[in-house]
Short mmCIF file of N, CA, C and O in Angstrom, two decimals:
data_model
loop_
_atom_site.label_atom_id
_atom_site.label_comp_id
_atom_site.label_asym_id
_atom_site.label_seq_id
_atom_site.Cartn_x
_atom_site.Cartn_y
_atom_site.Cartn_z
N UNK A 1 13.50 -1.41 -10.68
CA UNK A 1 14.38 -0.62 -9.86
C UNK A 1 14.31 -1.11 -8.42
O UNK A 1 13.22 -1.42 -7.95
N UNK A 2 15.37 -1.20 -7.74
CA UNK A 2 15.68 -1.24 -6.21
C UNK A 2 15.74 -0.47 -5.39
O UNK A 2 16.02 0.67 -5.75
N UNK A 3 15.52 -0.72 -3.95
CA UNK A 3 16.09 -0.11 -3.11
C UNK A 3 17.31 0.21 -2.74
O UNK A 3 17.98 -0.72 -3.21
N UNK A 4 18.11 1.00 -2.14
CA UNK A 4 19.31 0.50 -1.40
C UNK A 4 19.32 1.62 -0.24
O UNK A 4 18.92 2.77 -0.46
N UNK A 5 19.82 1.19 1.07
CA UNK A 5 20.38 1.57 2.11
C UNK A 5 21.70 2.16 2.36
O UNK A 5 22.68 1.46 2.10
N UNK A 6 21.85 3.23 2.77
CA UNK A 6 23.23 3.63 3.23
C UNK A 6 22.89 4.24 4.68
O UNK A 6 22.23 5.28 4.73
N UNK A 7 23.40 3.50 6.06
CA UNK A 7 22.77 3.26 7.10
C UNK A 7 24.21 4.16 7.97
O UNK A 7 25.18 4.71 7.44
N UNK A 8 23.90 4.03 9.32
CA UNK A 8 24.98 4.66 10.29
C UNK A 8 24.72 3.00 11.48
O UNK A 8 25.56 2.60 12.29
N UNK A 9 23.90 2.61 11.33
CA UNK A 9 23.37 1.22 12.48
C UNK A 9 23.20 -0.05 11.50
O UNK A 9 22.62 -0.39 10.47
N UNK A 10 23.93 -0.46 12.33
CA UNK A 10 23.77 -2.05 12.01
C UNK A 10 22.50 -2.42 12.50
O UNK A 10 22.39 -3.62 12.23
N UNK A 11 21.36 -1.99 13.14
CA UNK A 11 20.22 -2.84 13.70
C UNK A 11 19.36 -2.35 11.96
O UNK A 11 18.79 -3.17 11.25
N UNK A 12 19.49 -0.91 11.64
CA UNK A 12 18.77 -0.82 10.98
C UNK A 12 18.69 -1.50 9.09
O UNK A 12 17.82 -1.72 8.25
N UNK A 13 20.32 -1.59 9.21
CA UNK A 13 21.09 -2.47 8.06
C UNK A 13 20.18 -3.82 8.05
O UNK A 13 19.35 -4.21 7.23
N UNK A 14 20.65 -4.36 9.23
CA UNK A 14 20.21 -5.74 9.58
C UNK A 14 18.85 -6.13 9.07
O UNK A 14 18.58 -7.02 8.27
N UNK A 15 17.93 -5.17 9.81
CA UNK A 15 15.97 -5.08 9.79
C UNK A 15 15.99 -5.00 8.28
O UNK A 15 15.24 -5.78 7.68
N UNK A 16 16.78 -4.13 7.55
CA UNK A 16 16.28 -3.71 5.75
C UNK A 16 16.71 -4.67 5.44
O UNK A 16 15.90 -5.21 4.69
N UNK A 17 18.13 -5.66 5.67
CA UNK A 17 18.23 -6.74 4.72
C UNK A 17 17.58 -8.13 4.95
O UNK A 17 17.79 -9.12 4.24
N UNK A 18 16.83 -8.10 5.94
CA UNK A 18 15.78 -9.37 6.34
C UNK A 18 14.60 -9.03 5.48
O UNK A 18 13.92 -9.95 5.03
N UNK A 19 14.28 -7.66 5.21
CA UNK A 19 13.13 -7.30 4.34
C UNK A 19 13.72 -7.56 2.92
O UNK A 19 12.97 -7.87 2.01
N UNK A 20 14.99 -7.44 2.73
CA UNK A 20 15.41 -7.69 1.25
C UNK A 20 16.06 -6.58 0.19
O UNK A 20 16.55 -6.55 -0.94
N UNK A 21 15.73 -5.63 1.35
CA UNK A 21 17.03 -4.09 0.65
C UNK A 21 18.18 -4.39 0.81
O UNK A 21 18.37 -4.80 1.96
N UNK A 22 19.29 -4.37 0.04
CA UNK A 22 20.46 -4.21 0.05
C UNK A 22 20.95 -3.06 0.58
O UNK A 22 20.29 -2.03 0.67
N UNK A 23 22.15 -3.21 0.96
CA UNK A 23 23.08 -1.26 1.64
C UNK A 23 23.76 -1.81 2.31
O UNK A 23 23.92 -3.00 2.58
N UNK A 24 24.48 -0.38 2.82
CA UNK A 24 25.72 -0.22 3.19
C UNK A 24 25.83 0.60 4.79
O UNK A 24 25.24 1.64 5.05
N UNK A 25 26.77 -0.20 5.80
CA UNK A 25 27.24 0.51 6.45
C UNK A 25 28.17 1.78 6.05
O UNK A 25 28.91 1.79 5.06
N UNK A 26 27.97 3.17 7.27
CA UNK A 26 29.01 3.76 6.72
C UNK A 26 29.24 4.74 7.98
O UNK A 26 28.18 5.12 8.48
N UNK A 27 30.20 5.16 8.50
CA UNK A 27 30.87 5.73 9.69
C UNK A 27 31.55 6.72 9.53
O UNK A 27 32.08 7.32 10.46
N UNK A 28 31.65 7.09 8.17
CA UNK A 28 32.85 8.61 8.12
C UNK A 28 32.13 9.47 6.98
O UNK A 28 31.34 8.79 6.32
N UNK A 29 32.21 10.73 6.62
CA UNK A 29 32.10 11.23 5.38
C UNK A 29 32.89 10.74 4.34
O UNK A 29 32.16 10.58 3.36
N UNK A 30 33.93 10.45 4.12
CA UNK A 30 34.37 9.87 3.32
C UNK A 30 33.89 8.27 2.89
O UNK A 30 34.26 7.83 1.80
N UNK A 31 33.24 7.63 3.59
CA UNK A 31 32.85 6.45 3.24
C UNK A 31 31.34 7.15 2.72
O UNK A 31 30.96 6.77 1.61
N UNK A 32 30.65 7.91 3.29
CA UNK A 32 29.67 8.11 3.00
C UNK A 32 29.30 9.07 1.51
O UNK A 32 28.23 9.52 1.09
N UNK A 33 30.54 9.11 1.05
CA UNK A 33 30.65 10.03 -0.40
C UNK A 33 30.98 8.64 -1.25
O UNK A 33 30.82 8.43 -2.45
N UNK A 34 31.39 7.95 -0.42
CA UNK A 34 32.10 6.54 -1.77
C UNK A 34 30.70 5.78 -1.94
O UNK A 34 30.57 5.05 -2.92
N UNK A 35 29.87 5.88 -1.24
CA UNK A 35 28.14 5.23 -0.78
C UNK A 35 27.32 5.77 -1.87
O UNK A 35 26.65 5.06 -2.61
N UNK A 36 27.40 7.15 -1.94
CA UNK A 36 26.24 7.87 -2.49
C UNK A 36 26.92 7.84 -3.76
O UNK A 36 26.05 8.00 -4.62
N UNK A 37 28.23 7.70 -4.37
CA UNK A 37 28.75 7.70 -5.82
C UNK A 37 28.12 6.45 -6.40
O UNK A 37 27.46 6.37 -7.43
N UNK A 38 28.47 5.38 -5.47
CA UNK A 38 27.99 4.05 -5.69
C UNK A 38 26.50 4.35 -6.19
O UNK A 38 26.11 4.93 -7.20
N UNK A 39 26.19 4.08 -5.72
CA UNK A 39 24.53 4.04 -5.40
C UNK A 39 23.96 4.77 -6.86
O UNK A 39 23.36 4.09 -7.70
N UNK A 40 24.22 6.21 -7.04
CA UNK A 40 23.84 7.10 -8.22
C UNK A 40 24.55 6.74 -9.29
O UNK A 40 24.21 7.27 -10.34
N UNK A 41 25.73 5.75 -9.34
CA UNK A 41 25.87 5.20 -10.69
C UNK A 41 25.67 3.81 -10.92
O UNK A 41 26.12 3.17 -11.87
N UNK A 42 24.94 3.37 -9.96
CA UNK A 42 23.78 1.63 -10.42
C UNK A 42 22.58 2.21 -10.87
O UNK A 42 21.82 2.84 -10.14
N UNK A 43 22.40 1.97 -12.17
CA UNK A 43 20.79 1.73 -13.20
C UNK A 43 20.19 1.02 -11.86
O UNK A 43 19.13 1.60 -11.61
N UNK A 44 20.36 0.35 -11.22
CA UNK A 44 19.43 -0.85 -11.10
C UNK A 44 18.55 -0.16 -9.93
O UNK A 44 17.44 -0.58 -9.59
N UNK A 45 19.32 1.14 -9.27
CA UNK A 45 19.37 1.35 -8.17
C UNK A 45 18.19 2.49 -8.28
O UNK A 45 18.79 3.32 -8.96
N UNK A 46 16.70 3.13 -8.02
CA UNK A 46 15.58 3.63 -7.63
C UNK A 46 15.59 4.37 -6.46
O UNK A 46 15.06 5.46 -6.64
N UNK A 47 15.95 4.20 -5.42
CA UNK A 47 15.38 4.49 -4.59
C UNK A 47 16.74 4.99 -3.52
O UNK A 47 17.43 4.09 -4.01
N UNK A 48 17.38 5.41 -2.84
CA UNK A 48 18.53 5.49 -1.64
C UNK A 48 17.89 5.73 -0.62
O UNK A 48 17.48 6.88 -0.51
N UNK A 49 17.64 4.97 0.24
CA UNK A 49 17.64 5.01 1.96
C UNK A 49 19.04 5.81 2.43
O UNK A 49 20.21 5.50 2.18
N UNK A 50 18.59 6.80 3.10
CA UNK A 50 19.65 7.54 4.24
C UNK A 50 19.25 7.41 5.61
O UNK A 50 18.17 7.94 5.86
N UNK A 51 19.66 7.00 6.28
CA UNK A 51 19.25 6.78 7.89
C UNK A 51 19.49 8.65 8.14
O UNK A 51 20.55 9.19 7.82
N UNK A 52 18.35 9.38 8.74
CA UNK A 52 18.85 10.87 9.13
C UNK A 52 19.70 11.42 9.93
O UNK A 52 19.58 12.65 9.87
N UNK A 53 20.61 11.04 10.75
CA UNK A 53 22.20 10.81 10.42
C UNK A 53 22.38 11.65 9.90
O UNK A 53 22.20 12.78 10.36
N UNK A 54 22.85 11.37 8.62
CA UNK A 54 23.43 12.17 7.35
C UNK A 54 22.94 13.12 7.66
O UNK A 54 23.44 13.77 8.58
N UNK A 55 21.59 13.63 6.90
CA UNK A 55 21.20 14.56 7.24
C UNK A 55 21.57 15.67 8.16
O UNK A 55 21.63 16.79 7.65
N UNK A 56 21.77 15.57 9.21
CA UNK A 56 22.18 16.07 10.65
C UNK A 56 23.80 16.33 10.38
O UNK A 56 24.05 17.52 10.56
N UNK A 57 24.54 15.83 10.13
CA UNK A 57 25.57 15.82 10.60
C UNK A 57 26.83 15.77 8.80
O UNK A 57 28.04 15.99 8.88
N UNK A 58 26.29 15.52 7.77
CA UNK A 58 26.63 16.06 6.97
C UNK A 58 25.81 16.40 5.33
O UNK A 58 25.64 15.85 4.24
N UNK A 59 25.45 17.73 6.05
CA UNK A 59 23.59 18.12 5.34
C UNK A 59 24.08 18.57 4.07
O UNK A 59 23.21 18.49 3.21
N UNK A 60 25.67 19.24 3.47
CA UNK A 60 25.84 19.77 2.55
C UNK A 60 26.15 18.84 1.41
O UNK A 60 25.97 19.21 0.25
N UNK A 61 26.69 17.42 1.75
CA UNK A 61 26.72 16.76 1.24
C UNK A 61 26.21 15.81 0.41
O UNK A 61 26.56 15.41 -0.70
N UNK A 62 24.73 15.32 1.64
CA UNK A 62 23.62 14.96 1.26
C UNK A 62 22.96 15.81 0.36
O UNK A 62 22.94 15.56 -0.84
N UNK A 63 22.45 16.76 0.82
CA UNK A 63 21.91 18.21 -0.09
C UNK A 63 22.91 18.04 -1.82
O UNK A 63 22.14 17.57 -2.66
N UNK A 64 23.74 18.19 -2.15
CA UNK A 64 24.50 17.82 -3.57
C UNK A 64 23.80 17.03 -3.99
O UNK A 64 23.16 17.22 -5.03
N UNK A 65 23.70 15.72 -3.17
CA UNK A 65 23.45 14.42 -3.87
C UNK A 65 21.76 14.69 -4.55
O UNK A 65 21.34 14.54 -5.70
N UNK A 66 21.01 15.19 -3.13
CA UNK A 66 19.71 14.97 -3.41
C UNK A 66 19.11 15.98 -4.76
O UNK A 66 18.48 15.52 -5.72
N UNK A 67 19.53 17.74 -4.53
CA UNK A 67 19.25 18.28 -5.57
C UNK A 67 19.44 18.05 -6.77
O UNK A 67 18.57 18.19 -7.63
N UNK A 68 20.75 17.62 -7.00
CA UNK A 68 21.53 17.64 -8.12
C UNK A 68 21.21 16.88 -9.30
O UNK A 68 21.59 17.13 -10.45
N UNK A 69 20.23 15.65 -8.81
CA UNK A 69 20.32 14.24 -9.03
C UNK A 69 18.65 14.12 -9.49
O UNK A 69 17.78 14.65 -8.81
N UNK A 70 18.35 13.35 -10.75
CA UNK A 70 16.88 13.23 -11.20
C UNK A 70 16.89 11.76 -10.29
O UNK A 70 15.96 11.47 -9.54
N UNK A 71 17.94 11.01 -10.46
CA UNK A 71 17.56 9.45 -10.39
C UNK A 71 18.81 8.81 -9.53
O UNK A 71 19.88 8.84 -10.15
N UNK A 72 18.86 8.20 -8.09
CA UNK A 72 17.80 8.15 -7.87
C UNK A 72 16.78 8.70 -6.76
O UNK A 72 17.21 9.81 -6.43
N UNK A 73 15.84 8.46 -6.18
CA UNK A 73 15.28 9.55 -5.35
C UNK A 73 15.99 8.95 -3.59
O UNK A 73 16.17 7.82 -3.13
N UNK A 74 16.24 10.37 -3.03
CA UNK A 74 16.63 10.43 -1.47
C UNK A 74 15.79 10.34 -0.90
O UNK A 74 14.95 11.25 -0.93
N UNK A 75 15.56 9.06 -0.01
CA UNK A 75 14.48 9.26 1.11
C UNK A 75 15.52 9.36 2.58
O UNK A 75 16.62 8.83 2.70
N UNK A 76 14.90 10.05 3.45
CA UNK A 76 15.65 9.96 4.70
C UNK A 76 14.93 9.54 5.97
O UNK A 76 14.25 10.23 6.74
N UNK A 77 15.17 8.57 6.01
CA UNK A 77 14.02 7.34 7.27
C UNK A 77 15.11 7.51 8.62
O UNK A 77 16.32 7.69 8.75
N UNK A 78 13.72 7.31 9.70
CA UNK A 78 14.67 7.19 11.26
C UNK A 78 15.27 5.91 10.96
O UNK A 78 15.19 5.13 10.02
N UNK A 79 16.32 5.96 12.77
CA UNK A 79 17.18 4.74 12.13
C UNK A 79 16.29 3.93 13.47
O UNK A 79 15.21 4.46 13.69
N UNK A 80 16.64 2.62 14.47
CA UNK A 80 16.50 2.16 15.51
C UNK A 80 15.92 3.14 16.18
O UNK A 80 14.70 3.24 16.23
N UNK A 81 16.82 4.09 16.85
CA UNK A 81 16.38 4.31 17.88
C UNK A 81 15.28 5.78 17.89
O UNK A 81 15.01 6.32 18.96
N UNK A 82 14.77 6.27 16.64
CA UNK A 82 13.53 6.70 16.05
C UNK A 82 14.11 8.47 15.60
O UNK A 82 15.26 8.88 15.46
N UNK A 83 13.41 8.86 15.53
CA UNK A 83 13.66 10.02 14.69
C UNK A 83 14.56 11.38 15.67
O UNK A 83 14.73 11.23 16.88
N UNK A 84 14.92 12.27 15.16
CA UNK A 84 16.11 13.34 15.94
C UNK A 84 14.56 14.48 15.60
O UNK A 84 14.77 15.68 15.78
N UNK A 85 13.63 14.21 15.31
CA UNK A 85 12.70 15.20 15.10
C UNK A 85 11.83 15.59 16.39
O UNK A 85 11.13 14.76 16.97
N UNK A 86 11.96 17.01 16.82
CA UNK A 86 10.82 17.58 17.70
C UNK A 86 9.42 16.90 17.37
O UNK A 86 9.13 16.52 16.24
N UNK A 87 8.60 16.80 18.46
CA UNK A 87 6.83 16.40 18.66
C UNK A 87 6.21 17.86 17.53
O UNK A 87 5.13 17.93 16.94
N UNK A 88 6.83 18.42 17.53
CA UNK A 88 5.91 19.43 16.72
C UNK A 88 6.41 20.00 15.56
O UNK A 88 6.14 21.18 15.33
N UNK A 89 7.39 19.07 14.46
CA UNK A 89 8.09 19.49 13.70
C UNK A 89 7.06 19.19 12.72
O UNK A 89 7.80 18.36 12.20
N UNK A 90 6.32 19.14 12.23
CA UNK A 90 5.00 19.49 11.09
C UNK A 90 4.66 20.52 11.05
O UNK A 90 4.47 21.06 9.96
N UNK A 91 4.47 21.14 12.19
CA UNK A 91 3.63 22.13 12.98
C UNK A 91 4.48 23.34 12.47
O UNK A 91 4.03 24.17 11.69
N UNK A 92 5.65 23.35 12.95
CA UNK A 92 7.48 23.99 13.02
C UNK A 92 7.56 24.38 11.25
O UNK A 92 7.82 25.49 10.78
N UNK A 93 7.24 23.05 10.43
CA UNK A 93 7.56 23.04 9.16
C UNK A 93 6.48 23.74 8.15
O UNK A 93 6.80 24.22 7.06
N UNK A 94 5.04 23.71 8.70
CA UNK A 94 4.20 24.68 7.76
C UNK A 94 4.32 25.81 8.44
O UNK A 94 4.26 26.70 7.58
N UNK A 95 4.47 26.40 9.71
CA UNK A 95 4.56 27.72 9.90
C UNK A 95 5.66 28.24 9.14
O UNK A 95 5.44 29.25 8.48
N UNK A 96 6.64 27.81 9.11
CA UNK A 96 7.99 28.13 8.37
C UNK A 96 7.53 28.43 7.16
O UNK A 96 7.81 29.59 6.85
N UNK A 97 6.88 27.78 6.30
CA UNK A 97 6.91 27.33 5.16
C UNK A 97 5.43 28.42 4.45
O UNK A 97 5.35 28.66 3.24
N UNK A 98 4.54 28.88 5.35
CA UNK A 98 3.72 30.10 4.90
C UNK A 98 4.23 31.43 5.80
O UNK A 98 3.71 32.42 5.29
N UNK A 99 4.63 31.62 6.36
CA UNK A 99 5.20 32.67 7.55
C UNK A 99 4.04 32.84 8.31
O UNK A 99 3.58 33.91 8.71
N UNK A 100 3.54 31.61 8.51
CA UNK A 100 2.02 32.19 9.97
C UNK A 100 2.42 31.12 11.40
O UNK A 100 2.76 29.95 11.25
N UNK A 101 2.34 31.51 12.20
CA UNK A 101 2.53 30.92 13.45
C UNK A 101 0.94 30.44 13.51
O UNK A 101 -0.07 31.13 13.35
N UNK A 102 1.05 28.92 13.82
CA UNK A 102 -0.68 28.46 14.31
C UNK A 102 -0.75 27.92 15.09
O UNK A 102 -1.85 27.56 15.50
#
């Protein structure tokens, strides 16, 4: 099984295909639904890189893909210019996640 990329940056496209992942630019929701169809109907295909992007900006979509789906698995990696995540989003994410502030 492979990797593949579905990116919003060309730096980060660029960096994965010097490492040897294949993917795709993509700039609209609609390109980014023709990406993730792709992708979930290649056997060959393991793994989907999402630059978090997506995430952010079209979460309901992504969310379909990721629940819905045994194979293959969503990872969502920063892109270049590093993550849209707060210094204390661990922190943010287990308080949430037991209801205790620590």
């Amino acid at each position: 099984m492979k990797l593949y990329l579905i990116s919003d940056s060309l730096d980060s496209l660029t960096g994965m295909r010097l490492a040897g992942v294949e993917g795709c630019l993509v700039h609209t929701e609609a390109e980014l639904l023709e990406a993730l169809t792709r992708a979930v109907n290649d056997p060959s295909v393991g793994i989907v890189l999402l630059t978090e992007h997506f995430s952010r900006e079209y979460p309901a979509l992504v969310a379909e893909f990721k629940l819905n789906r045994h194979l293959p698995l969503f990872v969502d990696i920063p892109n270049r210019s590093g993550t849209g995540r707060s210094a204390d989003f661990i922190t943010a994410y287990v308080s949430d996640a037991i209801g205790l502030k620590l």
